[in-house]
mmCIF file of C-alpha atoms in Angstrom:
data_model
loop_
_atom_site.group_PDB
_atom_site.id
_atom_site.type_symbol
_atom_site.label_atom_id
_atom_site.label_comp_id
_atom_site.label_asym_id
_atom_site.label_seq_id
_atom_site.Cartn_x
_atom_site.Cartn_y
_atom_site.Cartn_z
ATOM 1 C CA UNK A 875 6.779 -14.631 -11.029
ATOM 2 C CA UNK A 876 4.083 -16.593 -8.763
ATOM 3 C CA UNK A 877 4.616 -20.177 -9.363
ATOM 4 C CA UNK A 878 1.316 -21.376 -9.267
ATOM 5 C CA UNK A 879 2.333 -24.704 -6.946
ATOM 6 C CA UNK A 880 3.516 -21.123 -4.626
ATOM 7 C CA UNK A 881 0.943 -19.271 -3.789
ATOM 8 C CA UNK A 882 1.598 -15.960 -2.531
ATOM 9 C CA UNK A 883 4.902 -13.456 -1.658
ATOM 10 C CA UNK A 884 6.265 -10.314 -3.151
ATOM 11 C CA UNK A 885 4.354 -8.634 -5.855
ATOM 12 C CA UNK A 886 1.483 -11.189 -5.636
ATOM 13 C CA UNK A 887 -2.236 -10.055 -5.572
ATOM 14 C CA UNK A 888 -5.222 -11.711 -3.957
ATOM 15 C CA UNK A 889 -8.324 -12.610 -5.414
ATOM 16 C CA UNK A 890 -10.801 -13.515 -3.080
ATOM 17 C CA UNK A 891 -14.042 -15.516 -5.032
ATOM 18 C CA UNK A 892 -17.322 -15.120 -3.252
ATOM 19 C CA UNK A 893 -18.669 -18.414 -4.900
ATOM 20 C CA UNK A 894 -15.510 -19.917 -5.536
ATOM 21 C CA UNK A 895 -17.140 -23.188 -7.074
ATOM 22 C CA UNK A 896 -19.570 -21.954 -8.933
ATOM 23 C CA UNK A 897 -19.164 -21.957 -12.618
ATOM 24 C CA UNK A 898 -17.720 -18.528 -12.716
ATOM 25 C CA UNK A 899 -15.627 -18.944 -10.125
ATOM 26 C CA UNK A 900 -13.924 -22.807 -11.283
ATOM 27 C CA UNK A 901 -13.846 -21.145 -15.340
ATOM 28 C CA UNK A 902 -12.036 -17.681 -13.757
ATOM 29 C CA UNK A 903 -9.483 -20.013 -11.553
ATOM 30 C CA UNK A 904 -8.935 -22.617 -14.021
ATOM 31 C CA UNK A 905 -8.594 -20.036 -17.142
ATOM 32 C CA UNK A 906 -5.982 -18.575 -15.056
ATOM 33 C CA UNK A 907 -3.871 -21.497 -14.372
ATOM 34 C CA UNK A 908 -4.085 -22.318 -18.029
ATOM 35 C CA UNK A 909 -3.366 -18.459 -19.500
ATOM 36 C CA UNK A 910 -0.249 -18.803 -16.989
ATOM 37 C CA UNK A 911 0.792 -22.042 -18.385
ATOM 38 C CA UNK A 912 0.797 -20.982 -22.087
ATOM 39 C CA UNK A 913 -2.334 -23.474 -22.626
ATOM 40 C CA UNK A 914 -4.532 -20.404 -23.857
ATOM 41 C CA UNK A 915 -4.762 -16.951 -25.069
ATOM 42 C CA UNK A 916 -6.500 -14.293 -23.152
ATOM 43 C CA UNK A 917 -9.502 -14.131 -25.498
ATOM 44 C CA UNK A 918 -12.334 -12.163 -23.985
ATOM 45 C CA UNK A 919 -9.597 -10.269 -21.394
ATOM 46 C CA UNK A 920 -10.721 -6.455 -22.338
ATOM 47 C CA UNK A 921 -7.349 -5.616 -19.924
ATOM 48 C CA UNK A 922 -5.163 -7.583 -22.323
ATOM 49 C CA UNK A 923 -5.319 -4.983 -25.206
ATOM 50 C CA UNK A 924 -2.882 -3.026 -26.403
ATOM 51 C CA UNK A 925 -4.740 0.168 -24.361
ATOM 52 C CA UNK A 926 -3.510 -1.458 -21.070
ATOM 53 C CA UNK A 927 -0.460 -2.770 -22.365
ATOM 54 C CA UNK A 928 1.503 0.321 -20.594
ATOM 55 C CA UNK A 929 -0.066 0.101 -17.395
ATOM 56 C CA UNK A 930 0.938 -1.501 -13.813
ATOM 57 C CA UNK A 931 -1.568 -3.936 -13.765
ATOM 58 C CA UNK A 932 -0.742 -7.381 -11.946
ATOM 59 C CA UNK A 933 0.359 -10.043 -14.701
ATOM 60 C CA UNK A 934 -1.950 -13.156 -14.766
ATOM 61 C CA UNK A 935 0.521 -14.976 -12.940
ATOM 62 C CA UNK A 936 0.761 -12.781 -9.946
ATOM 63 C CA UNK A 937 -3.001 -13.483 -8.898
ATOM 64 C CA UNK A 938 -3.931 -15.852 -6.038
ATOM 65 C CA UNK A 939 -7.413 -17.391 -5.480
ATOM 66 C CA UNK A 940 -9.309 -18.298 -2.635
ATOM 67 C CA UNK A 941 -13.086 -17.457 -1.539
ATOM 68 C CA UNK A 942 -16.024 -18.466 -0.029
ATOM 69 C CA UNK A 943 -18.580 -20.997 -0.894
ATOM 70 C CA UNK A 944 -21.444 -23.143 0.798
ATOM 71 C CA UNK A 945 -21.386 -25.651 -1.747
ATOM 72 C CA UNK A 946 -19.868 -28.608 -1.287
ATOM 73 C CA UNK A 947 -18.413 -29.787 -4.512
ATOM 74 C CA UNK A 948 -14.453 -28.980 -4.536
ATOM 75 C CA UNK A 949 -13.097 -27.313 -7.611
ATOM 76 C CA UNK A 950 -11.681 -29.819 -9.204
ATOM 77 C CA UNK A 951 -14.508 -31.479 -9.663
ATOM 78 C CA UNK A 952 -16.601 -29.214 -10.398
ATOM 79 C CA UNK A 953 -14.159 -28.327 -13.394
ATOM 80 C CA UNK A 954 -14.727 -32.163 -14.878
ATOM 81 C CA UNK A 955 -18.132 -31.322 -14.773
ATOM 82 C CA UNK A 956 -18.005 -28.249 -16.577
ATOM 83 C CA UNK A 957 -15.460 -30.010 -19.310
ATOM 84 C CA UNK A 958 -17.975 -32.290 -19.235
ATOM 85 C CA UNK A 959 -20.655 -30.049 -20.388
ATOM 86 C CA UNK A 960 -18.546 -27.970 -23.271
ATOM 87 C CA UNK A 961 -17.504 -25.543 -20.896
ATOM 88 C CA UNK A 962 -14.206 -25.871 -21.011
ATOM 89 C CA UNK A 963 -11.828 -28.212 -22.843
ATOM 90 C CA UNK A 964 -11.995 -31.825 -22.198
ATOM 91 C CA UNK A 965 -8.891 -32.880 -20.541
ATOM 92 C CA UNK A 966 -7.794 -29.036 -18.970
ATOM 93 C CA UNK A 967 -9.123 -29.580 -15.334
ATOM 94 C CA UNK A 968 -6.392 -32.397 -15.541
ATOM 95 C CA UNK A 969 -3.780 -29.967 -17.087
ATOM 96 C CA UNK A 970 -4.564 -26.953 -14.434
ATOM 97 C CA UNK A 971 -5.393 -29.793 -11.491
ATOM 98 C CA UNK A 972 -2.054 -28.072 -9.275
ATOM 99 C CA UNK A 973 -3.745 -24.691 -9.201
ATOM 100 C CA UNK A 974 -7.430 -26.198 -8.145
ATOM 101 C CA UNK A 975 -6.348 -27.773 -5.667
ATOM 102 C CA UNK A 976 -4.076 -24.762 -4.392
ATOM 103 C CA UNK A 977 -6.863 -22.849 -4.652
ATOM 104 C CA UNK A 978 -9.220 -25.357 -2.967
ATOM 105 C CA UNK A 979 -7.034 -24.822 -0.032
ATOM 106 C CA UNK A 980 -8.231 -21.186 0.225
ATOM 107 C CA UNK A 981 -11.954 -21.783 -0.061
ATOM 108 C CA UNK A 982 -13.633 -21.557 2.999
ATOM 109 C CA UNK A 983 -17.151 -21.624 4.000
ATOM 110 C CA UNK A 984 -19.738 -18.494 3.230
ATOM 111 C CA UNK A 985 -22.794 -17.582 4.762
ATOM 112 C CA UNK A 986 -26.578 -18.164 4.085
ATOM 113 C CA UNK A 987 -29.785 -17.702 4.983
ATOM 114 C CA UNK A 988 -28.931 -14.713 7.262
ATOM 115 C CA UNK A 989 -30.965 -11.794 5.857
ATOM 116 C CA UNK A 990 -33.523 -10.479 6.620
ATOM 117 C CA UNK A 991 -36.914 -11.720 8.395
ATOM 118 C CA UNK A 992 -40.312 -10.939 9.137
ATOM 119 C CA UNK A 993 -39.773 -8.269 11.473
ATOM 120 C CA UNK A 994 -36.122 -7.683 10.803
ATOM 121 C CA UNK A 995 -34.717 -9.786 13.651
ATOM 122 C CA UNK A 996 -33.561 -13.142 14.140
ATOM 123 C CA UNK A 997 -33.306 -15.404 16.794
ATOM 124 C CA UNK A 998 -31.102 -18.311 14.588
ATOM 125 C CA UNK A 999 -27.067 -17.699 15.518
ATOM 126 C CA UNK A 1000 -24.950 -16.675 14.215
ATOM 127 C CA UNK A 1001 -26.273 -12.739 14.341
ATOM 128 C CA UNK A 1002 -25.464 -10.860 11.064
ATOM 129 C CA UNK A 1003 -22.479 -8.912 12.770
ATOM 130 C CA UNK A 1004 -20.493 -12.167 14.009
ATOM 131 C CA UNK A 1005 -21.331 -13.522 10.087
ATOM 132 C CA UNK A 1006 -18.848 -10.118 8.854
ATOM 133 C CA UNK A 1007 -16.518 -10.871 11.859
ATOM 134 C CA UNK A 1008 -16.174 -13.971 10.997
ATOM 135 C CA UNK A 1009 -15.817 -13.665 6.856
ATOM 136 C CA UNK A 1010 -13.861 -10.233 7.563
ATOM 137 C CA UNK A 1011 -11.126 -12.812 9.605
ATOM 138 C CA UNK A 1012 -11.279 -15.610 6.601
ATOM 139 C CA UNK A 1013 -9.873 -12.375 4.129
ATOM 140 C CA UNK A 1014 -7.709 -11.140 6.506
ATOM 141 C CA UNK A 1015 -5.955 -14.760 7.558
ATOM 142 C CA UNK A 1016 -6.247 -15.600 3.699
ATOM 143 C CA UNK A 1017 -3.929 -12.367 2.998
ATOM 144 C CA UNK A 1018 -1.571 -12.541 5.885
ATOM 145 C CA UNK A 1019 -0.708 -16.062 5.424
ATOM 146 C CA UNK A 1020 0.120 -15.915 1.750
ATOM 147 C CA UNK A 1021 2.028 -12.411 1.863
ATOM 148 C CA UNK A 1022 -0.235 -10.766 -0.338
ATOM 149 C CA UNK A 1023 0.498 -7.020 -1.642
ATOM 150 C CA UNK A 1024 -3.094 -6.921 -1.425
ATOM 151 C CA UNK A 1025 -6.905 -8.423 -2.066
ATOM 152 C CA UNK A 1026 -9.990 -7.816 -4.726
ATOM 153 C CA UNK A 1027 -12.603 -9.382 -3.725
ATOM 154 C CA UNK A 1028 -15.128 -10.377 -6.518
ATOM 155 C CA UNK A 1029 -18.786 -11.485 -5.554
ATOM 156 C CA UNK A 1030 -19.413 -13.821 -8.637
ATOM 157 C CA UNK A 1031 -22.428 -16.269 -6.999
ATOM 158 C CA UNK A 1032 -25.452 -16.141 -8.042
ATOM 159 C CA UNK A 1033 -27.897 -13.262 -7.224
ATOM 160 C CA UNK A 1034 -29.784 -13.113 -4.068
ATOM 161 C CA UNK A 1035 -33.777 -11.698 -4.238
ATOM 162 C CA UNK A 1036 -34.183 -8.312 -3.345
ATOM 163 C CA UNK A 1037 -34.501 -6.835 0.014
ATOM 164 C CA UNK A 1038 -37.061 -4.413 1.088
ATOM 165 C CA UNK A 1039 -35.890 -0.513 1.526
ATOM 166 C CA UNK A 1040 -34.611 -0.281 5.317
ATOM 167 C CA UNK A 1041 -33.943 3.262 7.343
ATOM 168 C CA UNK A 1042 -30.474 0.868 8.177
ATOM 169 C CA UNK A 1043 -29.543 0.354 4.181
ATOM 170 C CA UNK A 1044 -29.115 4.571 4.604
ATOM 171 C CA UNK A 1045 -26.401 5.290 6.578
ATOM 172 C CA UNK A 1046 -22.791 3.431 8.750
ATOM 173 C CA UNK A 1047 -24.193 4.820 11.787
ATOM 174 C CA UNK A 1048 -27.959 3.491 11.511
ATOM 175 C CA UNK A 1049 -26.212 -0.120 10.000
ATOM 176 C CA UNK A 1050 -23.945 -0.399 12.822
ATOM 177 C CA UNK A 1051 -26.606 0.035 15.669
ATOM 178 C CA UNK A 1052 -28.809 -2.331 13.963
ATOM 179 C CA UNK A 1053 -26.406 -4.602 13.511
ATOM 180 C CA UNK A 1054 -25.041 -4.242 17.099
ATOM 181 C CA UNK A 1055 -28.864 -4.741 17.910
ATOM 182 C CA UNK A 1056 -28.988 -8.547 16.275
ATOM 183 C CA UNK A 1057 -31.198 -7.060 13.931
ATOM 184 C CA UNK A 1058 -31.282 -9.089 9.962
ATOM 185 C CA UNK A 1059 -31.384 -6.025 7.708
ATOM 186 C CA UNK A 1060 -28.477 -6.990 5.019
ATOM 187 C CA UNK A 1061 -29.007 -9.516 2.033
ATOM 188 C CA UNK A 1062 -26.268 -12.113 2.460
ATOM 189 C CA UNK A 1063 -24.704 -10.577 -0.432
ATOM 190 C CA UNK A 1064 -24.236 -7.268 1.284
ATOM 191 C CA UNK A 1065 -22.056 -9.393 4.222
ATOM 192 C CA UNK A 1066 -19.644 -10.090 2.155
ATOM 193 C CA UNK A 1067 -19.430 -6.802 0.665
ATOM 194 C CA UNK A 1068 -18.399 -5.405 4.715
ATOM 195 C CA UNK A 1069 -16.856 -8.223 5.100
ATOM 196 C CA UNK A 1070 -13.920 -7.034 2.209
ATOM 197 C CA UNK A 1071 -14.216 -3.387 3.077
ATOM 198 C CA UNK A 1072 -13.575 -4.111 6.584
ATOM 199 C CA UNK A 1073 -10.824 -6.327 5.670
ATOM 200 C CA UNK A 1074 -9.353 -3.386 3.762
ATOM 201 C CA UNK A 1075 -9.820 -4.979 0.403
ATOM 202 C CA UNK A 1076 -11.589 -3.754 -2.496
ATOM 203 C CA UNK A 1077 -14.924 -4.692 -3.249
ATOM 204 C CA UNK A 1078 -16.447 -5.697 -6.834
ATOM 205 C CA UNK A 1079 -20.264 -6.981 -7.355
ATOM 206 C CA UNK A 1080 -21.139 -8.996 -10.069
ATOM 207 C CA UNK A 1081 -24.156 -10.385 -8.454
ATOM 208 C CA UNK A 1082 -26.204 -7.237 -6.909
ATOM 209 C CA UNK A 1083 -29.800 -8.327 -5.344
ATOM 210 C CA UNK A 1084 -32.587 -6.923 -7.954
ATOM 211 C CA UNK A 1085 -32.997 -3.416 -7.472
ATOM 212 C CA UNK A 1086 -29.263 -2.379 -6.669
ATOM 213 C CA UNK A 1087 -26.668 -1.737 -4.351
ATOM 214 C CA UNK A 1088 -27.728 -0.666 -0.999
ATOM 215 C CA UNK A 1089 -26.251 3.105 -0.595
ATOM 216 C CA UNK A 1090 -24.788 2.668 3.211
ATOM 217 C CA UNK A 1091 -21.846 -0.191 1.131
ATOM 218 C CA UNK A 1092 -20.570 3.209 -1.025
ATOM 219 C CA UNK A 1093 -20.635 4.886 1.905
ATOM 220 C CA UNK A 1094 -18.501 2.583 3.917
ATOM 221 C CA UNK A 1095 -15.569 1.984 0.786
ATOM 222 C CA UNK A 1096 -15.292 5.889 1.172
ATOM 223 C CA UNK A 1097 -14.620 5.568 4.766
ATOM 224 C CA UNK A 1098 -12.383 2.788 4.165
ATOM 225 C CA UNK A 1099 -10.447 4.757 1.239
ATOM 226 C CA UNK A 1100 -11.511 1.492 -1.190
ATOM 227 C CA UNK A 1101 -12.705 1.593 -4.166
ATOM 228 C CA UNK A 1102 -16.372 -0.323 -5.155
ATOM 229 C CA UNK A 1103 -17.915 -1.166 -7.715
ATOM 230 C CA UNK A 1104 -21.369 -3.635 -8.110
ATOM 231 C CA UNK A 1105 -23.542 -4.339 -11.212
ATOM 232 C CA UNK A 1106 -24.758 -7.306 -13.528
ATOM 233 C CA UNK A 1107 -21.317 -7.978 -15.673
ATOM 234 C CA UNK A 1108 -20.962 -11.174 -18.457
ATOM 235 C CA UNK A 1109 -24.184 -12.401 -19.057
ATOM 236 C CA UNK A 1110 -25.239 -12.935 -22.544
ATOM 237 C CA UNK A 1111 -28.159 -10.397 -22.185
ATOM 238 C CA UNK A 1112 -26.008 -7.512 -20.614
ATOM 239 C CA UNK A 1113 -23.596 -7.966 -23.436
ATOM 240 C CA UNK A 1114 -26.479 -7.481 -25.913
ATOM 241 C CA UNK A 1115 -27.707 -4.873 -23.951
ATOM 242 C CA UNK A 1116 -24.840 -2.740 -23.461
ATOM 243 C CA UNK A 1117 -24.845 -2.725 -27.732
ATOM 244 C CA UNK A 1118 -28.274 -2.232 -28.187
ATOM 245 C CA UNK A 1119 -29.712 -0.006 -25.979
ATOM 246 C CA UNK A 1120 -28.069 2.659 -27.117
ATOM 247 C CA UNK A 1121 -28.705 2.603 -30.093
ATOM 248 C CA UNK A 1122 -32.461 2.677 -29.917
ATOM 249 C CA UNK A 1123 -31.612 5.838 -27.660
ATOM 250 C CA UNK A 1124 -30.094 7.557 -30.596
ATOM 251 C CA UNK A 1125 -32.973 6.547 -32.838
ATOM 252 C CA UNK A 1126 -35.050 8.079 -30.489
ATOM 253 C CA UNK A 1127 -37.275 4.816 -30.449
ATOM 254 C CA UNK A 1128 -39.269 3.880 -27.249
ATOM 255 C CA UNK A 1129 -38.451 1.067 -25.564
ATOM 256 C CA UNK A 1130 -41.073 -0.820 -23.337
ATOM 257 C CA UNK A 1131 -39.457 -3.602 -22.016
ATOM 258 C CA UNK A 1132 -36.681 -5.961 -22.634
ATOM 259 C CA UNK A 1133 -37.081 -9.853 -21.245
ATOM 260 C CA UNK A 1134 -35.245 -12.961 -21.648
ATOM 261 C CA UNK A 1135 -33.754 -15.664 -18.832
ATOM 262 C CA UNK A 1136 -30.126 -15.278 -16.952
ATOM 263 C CA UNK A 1137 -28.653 -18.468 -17.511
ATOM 264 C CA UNK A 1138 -25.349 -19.633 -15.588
ATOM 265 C CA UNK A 1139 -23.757 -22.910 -15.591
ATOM 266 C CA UNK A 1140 -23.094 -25.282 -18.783
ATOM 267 C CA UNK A 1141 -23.942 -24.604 -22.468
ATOM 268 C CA UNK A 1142 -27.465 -23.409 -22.728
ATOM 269 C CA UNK A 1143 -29.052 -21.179 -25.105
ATOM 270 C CA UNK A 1144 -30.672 -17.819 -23.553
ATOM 271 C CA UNK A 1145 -33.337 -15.985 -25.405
ATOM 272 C CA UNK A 1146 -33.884 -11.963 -25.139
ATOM 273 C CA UNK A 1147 -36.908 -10.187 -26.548
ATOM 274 C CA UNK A 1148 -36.721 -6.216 -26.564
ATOM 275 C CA UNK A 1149 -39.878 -4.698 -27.345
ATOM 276 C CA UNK A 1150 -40.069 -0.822 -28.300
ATOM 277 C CA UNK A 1151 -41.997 1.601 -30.401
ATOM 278 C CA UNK A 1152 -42.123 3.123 -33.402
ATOM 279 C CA UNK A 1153 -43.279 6.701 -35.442
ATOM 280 C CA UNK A 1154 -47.400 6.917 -35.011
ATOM 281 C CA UNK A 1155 -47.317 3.945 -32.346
ATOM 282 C CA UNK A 1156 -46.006 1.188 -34.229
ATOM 283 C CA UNK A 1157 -45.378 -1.823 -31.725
ATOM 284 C CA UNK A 1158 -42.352 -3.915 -32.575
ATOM 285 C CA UNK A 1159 -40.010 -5.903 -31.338
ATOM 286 C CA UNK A 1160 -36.639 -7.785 -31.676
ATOM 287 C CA UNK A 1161 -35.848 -11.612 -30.466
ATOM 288 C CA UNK A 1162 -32.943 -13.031 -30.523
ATOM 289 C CA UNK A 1163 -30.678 -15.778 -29.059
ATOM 290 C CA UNK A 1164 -27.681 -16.719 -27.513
ATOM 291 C CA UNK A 1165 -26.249 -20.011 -27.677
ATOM 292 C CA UNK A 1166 -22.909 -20.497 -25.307
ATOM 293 C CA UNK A 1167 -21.819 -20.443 -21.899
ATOM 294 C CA UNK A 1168 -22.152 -17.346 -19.811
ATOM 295 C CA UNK A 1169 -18.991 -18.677 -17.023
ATOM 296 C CA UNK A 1170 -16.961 -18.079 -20.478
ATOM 297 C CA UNK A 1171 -17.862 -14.654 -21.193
ATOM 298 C CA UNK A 1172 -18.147 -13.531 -17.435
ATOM 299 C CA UNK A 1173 -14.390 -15.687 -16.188
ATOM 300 C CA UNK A 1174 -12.230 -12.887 -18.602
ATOM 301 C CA UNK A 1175 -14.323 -10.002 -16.886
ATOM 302 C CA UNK A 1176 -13.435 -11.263 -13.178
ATOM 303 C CA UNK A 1177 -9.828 -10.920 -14.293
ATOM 304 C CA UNK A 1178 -10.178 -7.491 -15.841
ATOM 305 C CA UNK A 1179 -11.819 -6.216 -12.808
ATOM 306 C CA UNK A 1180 -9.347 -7.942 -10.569
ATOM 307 C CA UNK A 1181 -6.711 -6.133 -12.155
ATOM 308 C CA UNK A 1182 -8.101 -2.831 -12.568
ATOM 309 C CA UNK A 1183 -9.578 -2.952 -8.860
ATOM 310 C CA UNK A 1184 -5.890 -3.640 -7.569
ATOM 311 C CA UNK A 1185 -4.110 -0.884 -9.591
ATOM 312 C CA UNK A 1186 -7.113 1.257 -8.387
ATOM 313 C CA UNK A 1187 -6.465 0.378 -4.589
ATOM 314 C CA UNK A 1188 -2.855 1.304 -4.971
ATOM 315 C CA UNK A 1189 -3.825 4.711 -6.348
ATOM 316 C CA UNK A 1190 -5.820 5.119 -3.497
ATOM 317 C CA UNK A 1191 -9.380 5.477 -5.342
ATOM 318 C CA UNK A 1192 -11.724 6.022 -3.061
ATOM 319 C CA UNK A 1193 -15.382 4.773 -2.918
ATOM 320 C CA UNK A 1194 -17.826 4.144 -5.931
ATOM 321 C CA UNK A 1195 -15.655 3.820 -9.799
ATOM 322 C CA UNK A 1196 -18.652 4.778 -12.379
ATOM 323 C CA UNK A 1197 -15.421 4.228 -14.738
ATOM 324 C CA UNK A 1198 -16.117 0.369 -14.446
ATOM 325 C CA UNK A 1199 -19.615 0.713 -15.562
ATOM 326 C CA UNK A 1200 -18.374 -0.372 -18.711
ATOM 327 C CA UNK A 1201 -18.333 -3.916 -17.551
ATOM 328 C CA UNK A 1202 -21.825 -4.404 -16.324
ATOM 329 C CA UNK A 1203 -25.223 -4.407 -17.985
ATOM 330 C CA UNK A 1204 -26.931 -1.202 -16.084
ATOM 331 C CA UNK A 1205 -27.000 2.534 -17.172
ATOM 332 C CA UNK A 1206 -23.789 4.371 -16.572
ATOM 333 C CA UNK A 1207 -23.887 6.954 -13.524
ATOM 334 C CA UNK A 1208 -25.694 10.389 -14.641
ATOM 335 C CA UNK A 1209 -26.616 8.629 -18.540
ATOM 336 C CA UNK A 1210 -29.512 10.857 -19.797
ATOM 337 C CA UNK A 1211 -33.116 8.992 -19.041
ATOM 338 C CA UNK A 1212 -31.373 6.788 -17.145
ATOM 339 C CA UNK A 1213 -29.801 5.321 -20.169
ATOM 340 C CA UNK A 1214 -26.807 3.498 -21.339
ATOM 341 C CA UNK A 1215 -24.004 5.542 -22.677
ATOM 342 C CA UNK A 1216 -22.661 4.822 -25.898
ATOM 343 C CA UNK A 1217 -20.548 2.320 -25.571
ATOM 344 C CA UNK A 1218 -17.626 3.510 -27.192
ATOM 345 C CA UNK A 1219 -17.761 6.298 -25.355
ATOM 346 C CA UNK A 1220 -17.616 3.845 -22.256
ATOM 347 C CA UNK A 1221 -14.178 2.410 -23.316
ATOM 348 C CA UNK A 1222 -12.905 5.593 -24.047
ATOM 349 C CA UNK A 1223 -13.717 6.769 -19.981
ATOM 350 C CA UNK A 1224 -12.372 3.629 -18.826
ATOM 351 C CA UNK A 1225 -8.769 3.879 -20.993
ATOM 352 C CA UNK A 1226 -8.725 7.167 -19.910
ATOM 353 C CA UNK A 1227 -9.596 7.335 -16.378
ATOM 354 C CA UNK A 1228 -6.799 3.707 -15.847
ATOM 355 C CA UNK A 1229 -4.582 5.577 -17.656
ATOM 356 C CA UNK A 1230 -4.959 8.850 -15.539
ATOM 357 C CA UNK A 1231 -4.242 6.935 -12.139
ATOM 358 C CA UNK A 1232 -1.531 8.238 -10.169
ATOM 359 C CA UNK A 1233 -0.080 5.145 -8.609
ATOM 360 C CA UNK A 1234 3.023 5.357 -5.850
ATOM 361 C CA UNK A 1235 6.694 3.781 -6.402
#
């Protein structure tokens, strides 16, 4: 067992935060300290049902945090200010303070402001390939100093905006000569991302720019032999989604657009509209709300895919796992009309694909 005032050694498993004190981040580490103390079930952990049960998955206690960040507000304080909001219990950032501040220890700074410019150069140091050196080395130190097994790293900041098509976001070999030409054609986002492969870690987005993954990152967890996985998991609106997209599919109703805000941070309430039509035309729509806190649905998902991503890198998965799509709001890989799958049918794939994984003695 990993005492959490330990971190690290035999059996233990890294996971590496890209924004570590954001809300998601501080709820994930500080639900974690608190599951391992006994302070609270694992309500909203889909890996803690009695379908995983049977599986070699690492045990709450056996996972380490650290990450990157560029804010400066440590994690234990940003935990009083998320008890502070309803986010958490009043009075757990004091009950969990040991493994904050073990895992404050392990934060170190991220990158921003990096990507690309008019003209896809920069003349600002540090160049984009010294920013992966350098965040490739803060994984790599992180794991060798605290005897890790191995490392998930899970990009849980918030979104960046999207980045124009580039003939670089196509291919390793036409990234790495841009990169080795100083060139700024990767979202800071997608430095992290080569920054874990690189490091030999496995790679999970929860924040992907608008528009998507950029097809070269796939490409380089294959070459790696890692497996990836990226898409917009937890929020309130990809949880409603996920239900009820599908089943306007199977009414064969037309959907025209669906709108509401992403909200992260405290207690808020987030409004969705979908709007669709109907036999001869009709034009209607449904609106709805959600009142809550999105860290707390999105925290139990970091852990799941922690898990799942480590007992995937031992069975040597390799590239892209359309298994996971479960987790995150956007069509599953091949779904009719670019559709959501049922979403029974989801849990089904992803019971049955963790359960198929061949993992080594």
């Amino acid at each position: 067992m990993t005492a959490w005032g330990a971190y690290g050694g035999q059996g233990a498993v890294g996971v590496w935060l890209v924004g570590a004190r954001g809300s998601v981040g501080v709820t994930t580490i500080a639900g974690t300290a608190a599951l391992c103390a006994g302070l609270v079930p694992p309500t909203g952990c889909v890996t803690a049902r009695r379908e995983f049960s049977s599986l070699e998955l690492p045990r709450f206690d056996e996972l380490v945090f650290g990450g990157h960040d560029i804010a400066p507000t440590g994690l234990l304080e940003r935990a009083e200010r998320l008890a502070d909001e309803g986010v958490m219990p009043p009075g757990l950032p004091r009950l969990v303070r040991d493994g904050l501040l073990a895992a404050e220890e392990e934060v170190r700074p991220g990158v921003a402001g990096t990507g690309p410019g008019p003209g896809g150069r920069s003349g600002r140091p540090p160049g984009q390939e010294e920013a992966i050196r350098r965040l490739t080395d803060d994984i790599l130190s992180f794991r060798r100093r605290l005897a890790l097994e191995r490392v998930v790293v899970v990009n849980v900041a918030p979104p960046g905006p999207a980045v124009p098509p580039r003939p670089a976001h196509a291919s390793l070999s036409a990234l790495r000569q841009a990169l080795a030409a100083g060139e700024r054609v990767l979202p800071d986002g997608a430095l992290y991302a080569c920054a874990a492969l690189r490091a030999d870690c496995s790679y999970v987005d929860l924040a992907p720019p608008p528009g998507g993954e950029l097809p070269v990152l796939a490409e380089l967890a294959v070459e790696r032999g890692l497996p990836y996985a990226g898409g917009e998991g937890g929020s309130g609106g990809a949880l409603l989604r996920s239900a009820l997209d599908p089943v306007l599919a199977h009414r064969a109703l037309d959907v025209r657009s669906w709108s509401g805000g992403r909200v992260r941070g405290g207690r808020r309430t987030a409004r969705e509209q979908v709007s669709f039509e109907g036999f001869l035309g009709a034009r209607m729509a449904l609106r709805f709300s959600l009142q809550g806190c999105e860290s707390a649905l999105t925290a139990p998902l970091v852990l799941d895919l922690a898990r799942l991503m480590a007992l995937a890198d031992r069975a040597g998965v390799r590239g892209p796992v359309p298994e996971l799509s479960f987790f995150f709001g956007g069509p599953a890989p091949d779904a009719p009309d670019g559709r959501e799958g049922p979403l029974e049918e989801r849990y089904a794939a992803l019971v049955d694909w963790a359960h198929g994984l061949s993992v080594p003695v």
